[in-house]
GROMACS .gro file of C-alpha atoms in nm:
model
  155
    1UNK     CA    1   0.000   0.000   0.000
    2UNK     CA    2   0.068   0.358  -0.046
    3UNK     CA    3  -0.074   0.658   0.126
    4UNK     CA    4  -0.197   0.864  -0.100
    5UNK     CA    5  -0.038   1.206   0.066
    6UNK     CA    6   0.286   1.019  -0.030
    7UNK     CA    7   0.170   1.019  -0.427
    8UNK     CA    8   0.067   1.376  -0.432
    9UNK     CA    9   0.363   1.487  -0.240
   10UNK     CA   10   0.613   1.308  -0.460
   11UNK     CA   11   0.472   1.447  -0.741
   12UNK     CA   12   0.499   1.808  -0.620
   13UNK     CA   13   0.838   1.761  -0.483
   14UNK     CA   14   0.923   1.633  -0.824
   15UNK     CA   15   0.818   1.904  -1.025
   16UNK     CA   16   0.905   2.149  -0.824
   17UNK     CA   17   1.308   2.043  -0.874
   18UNK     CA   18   1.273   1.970  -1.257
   19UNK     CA   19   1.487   2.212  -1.429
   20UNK     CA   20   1.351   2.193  -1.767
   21UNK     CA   21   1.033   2.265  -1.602
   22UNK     CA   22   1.119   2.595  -1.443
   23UNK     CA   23   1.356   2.697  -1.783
   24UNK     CA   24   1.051   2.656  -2.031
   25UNK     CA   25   0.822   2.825  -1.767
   26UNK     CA   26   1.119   3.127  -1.752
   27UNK     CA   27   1.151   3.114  -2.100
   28UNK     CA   28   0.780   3.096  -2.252
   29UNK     CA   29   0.599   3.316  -1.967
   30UNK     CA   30   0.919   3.509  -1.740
   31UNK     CA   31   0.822   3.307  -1.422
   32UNK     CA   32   0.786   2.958  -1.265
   33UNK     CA   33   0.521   2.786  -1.285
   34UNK     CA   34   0.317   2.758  -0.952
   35UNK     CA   35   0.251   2.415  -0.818
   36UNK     CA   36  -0.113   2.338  -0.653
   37UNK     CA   37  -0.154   2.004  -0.422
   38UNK     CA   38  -0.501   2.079  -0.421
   39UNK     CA   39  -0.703   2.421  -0.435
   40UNK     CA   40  -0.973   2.595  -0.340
   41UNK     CA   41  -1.293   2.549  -0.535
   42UNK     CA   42  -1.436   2.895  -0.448
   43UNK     CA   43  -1.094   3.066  -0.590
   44UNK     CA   44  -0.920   2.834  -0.863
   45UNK     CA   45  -0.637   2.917  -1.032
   46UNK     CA   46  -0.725   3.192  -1.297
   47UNK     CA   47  -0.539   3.378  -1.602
   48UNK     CA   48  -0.341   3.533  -1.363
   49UNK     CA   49  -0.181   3.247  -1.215
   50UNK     CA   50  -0.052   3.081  -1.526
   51UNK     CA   51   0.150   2.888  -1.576
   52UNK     CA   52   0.003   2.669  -1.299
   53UNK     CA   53  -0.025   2.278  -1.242
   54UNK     CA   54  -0.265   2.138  -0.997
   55UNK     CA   55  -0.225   1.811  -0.849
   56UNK     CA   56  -0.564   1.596  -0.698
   57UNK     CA   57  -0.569   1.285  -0.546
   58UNK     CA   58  -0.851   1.044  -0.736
   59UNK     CA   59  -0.937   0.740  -0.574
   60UNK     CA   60  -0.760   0.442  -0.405
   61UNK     CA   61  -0.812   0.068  -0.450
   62UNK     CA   62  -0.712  -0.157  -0.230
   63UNK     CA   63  -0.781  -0.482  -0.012
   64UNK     CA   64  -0.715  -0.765   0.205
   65UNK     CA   65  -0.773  -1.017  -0.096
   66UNK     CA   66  -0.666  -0.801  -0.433
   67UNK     CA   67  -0.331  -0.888  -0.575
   68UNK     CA   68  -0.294  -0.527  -0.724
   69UNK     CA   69  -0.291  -0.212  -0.549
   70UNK     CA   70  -0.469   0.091  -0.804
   71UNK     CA   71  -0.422   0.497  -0.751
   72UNK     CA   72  -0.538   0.740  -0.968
   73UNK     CA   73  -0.380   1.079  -0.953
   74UNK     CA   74  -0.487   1.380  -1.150
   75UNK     CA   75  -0.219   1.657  -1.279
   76UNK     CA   76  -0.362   1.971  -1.488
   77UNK     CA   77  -0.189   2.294  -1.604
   78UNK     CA   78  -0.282   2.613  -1.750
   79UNK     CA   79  -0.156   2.857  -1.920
   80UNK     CA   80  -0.257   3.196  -2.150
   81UNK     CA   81  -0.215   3.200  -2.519
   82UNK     CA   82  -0.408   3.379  -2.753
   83UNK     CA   83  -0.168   3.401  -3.072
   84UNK     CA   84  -0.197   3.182  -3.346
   85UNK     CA   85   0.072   3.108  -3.648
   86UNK     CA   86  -0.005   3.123  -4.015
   87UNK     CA   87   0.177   2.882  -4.219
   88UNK     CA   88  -0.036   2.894  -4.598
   89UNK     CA   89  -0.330   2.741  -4.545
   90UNK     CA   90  -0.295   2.653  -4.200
   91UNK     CA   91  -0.382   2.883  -3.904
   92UNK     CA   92  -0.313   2.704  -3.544
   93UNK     CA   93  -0.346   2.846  -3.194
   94UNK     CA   94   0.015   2.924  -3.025
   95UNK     CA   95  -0.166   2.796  -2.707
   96UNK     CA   96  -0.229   2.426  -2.839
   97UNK     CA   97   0.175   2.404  -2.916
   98UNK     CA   98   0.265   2.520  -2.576
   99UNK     CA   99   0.000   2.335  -2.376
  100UNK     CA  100   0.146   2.035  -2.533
  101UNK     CA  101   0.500   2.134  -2.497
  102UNK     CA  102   0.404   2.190  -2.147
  103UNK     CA  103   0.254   1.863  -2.084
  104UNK     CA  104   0.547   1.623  -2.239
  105UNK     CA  105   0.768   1.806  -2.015
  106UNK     CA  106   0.514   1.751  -1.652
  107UNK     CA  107   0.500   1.386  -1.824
  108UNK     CA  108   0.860   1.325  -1.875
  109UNK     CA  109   0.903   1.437  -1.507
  110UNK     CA  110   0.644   1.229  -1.365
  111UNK     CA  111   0.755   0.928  -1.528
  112UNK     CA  112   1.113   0.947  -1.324
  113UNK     CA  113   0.947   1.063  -1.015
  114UNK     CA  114   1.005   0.707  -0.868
  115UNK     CA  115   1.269   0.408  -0.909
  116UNK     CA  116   1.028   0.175  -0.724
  117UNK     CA  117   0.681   0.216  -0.887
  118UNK     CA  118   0.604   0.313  -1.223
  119UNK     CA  119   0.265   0.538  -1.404
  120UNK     CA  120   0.117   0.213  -1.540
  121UNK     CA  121  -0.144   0.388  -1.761
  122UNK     CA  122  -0.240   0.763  -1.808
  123UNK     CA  123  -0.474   0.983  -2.019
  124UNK     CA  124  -0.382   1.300  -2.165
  125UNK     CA  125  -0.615   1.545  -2.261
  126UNK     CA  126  -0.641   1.920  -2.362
  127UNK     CA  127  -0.913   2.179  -2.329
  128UNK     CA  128  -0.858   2.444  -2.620
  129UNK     CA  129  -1.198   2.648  -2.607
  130UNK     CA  130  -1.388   2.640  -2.306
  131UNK     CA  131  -1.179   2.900  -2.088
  132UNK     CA  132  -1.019   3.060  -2.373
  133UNK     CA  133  -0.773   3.274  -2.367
  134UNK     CA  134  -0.640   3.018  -2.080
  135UNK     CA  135  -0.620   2.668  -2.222
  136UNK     CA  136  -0.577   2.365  -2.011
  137UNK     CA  137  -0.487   2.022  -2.009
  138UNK     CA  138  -0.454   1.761  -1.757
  139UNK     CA  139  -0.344   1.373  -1.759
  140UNK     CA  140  -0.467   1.098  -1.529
  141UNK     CA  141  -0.249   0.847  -1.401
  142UNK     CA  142  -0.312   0.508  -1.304
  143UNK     CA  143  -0.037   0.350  -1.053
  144UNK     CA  144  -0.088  -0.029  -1.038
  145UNK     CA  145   0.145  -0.150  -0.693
  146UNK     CA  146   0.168  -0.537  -0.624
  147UNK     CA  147  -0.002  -0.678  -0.275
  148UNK     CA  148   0.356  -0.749  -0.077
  149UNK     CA  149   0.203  -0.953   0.242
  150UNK     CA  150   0.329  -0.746   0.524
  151UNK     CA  151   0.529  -0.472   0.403
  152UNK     CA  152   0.464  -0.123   0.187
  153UNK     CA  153   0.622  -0.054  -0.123
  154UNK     CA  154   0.806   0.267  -0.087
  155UNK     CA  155   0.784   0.520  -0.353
   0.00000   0.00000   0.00000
């Protein structure tokens, strides 16, 4: 088993030391990106607090008699774009490219965040429109853990 609070807290920990992170952050928007663990429903990150990343516990599953352990984790990030490139025919949002840009590097991060366990399964997925001229994404992870009879499995 692992505690949850150790999931969410490795995962802030982690991103808050990646250096590629915090250089494409400098380099796309002049500041860091802020890191949530959690937030506050009646004030959630806005425009103004891009680039931000927001990381939610999901659920837990686990018992006396299952032979896998599952966690789902939720990571999403924002940021403000509203630019868009013209290359002939095709016009494409600035935002989409950097959301994405964004995203491999939270991903790449995530996926070294532990030597012990490993993200067994995630979706990605990106939300152009809705809150436009801030565009978000966010990926769910699934972390499968083996039942060890009388011990934890550390992260």
């Amino acid at each position: 088993m692992i505690a949850m609070r150790d999931i969410l807290d490795r995962f802030a920990t982690t991103l808050a030391g990646t250096a590629a992170l915090d250089a494409w952050c400098q380099d796309k928007f002049g500041k860091d990106a802020t890191i949530y663990v959690g937030f506050d429903v009646r004030e959630p990150p806005g425009e103004a607090d891009t680039p931000f990343i927001v990381i939610q516990p999901g659920a837990a599953s686990e018992g006396d008699e299952m032979g896998m352990f599952s966690y789902i984790v939720t990571v999403d990030w924002g940021i403000v774009a509203d630019g868009s490139t013209t290359t002939g025919q095709v016009k494409e949002m600035d935002g989409l490219k950097l959301i994405d840009e964004l995203g491999r590097i939270i991903l790449d991060a995530l996926r070294g965040a532990s030597s012990n366990v490993s993200l067994s399964s995630w979706t990605y997925t990106i939300e152009p429109v809705e809150f436009f001229p801030m565009i978000l994404a966010g990926v769910s992870f699934t972390i499968n853990v083996p039942h060890l009879i009388g011990g934890a499995v550390a992260l």
